[in-house]
Amino acid sequence: MRGWSDLRFARADHTNWVLSSYWLFEHAPVLLKRRTPIFDPETKQIGIGPVWIRLLGLPLQYWSEDIFRWIGNAIGTYMEYDKSCLLTGMMTYARILINLDT
């Protein structure tokens, strides 16, 4: 799904809470930003934003959040790792979520 949606909150602290984190919808990142008065959905381009990166061939001794964070921050801004790779025993690759917005 691509496109724009308007979300309105009754209280500013609710808006700030929603915008202070990142959100996933069916394992895909959802990019939320505060709307500006000059926003034009017809001309606004979507930036790269959060993306999942597969780490193929990473030796198991390097599978830790500290290592994932180090790798993610070398590419963009680290957000989280996919814990299901560890839980399901499917350790052919690790996945990390990073933000590529500049």
Short mmCIF file of C-alpha atoms in Angstrom, two decimals:
data_model
loop_
_atom_site.label_atom_id
_atom_site.label_comp_id
_atom_site.label_asym_id
_atom_site.label_seq_id
_atom_site.Cartn_x
_atom_site.Cartn_y
_atom_site.Cartn_z
CA MET A 1 0.00 0.00 0.00
CA ARG A 2 1.34 3.42 -0.93
CA GLY A 3 -0.20 6.80 -0.49
CA TRP A 4 -1.19 9.34 2.13
CA SER A 5 -3.59 9.24 5.04
CA ASP A 6 -4.51 11.97 7.49
CA LEU A 7 -4.57 11.06 11.17
CA ARG A 8 -5.98 13.56 13.64
CA PHE A 9 -5.72 13.35 17.40
CA ALA A 10 -7.71 15.24 20.01
CA ARG A 11 -4.67 15.81 22.21
CA ALA A 12 -1.18 17.00 21.32
CA ASP A 13 0.46 14.51 23.68
CA HIS A 14 -1.21 11.65 21.78
CA THR A 15 0.14 13.01 18.50
CA ASN A 16 3.63 13.39 19.97
CA TRP A 17 3.55 9.83 21.34
CA VAL A 18 2.55 8.36 17.96
CA LEU A 19 5.20 10.38 16.12
CA SER A 20 7.94 9.55 18.63
CA SER A 21 8.15 5.90 17.59
CA TYR A 22 8.09 3.78 14.46
CA TRP A 23 5.26 1.48 13.50
CA LEU A 24 4.92 -1.71 11.48
CA PHE A 25 1.94 -2.90 9.47
CA GLU A 26 2.17 -6.58 8.48
CA HIS A 27 5.95 -6.43 9.07
CA ALA A 28 6.33 -3.40 6.79
CA PRO A 29 7.41 -0.05 8.24
CA VAL A 30 4.89 2.79 8.24
CA LEU A 31 6.33 6.27 7.87
CA LEU A 32 4.54 8.89 9.99
CA LYS A 33 5.32 12.59 9.78
CA ARG A 34 3.69 15.76 10.99
CA ARG A 35 1.76 17.49 8.25
CA THR A 36 2.88 20.99 7.33
CA PRO A 37 0.58 23.79 6.14
CA ILE A 38 2.15 23.73 2.66
CA PHE A 39 1.84 19.94 2.21
CA ASP A 40 0.68 18.98 -1.28
CA PRO A 41 0.04 15.21 -1.68
CA GLU A 42 0.09 15.57 -5.48
CA THR A 43 3.73 16.68 -5.55
CA LYS A 44 5.18 15.25 -2.33
CA GLN A 45 7.70 12.48 -2.92
CA ILE A 46 8.11 9.65 -0.41
CA GLY A 47 11.67 9.30 0.89
CA ILE A 48 13.33 5.94 1.31
CA GLY A 49 12.65 5.75 5.06
CA PRO A 50 12.76 2.49 7.03
CA VAL A 51 13.88 -0.67 5.19
CA TRP A 52 14.62 -4.26 6.19
CA ILE A 53 18.17 -5.43 5.45
CA ARG A 54 19.14 -9.12 5.27
CA LEU A 55 22.53 -10.00 6.70
CA LEU A 56 23.54 -13.10 4.76
CA GLY A 57 26.46 -15.22 5.92
CA LEU A 58 26.89 -13.46 9.26
CA PRO A 59 28.51 -15.99 11.63
CA LEU A 60 26.26 -16.92 14.56
CA GLN A 61 28.75 -15.64 17.13
CA TYR A 62 28.01 -12.12 15.78
CA TRP A 63 24.23 -12.44 16.18
CA SER A 64 23.63 -9.93 18.95
CA GLU A 65 21.73 -6.68 19.12
CA ASP A 66 24.98 -4.77 19.71
CA ILE A 67 26.43 -6.10 16.44
CA PHE A 68 23.14 -5.54 14.58
CA ARG A 69 23.03 -1.96 15.92
CA TRP A 70 26.66 -1.36 14.85
CA ILE A 71 25.97 -2.65 11.32
CA GLY A 72 22.67 -0.76 11.05
CA ASN A 73 24.19 2.53 12.18
CA ALA A 74 27.01 2.10 9.65
CA ILE A 75 24.37 2.01 6.88
CA GLY A 76 21.69 4.35 8.25
CA THR A 77 19.97 4.54 11.62
CA TYR A 78 19.37 1.20 13.35
CA MET A 79 15.80 0.64 14.54
CA GLU A 80 15.39 -3.05 15.49
CA TYR A 81 16.14 -6.63 14.49
CA ASP A 82 13.72 -9.37 13.44
CA LYS A 83 13.44 -11.60 16.51
CA SER A 84 11.48 -14.23 14.58
CA CYS A 85 14.71 -15.31 12.83
CA LEU A 86 16.02 -16.42 16.22
CA LEU A 87 12.74 -17.78 17.56
CA THR A 88 11.91 -19.97 14.57
CA GLY A 89 15.44 -21.36 14.29
CA MET A 90 15.69 -20.05 10.71
CA MET A 91 19.21 -18.76 11.02
CA THR A 92 20.17 -18.56 7.36
CA TYR A 93 20.14 -14.76 7.61
CA ALA A 94 19.46 -12.04 10.16
CA ARG A 95 17.18 -9.10 9.38
CA ILE A 96 17.55 -5.58 10.74
CA LEU A 97 15.32 -2.56 10.25
CA ILE A 98 17.16 0.66 9.49
CA ASN A 99 16.05 4.15 8.55
CA LEU A 100 17.62 5.50 5.35
CA ASP A 101 16.05 8.97 5.48
CA THR A 102 18.56 11.77 5.42
#
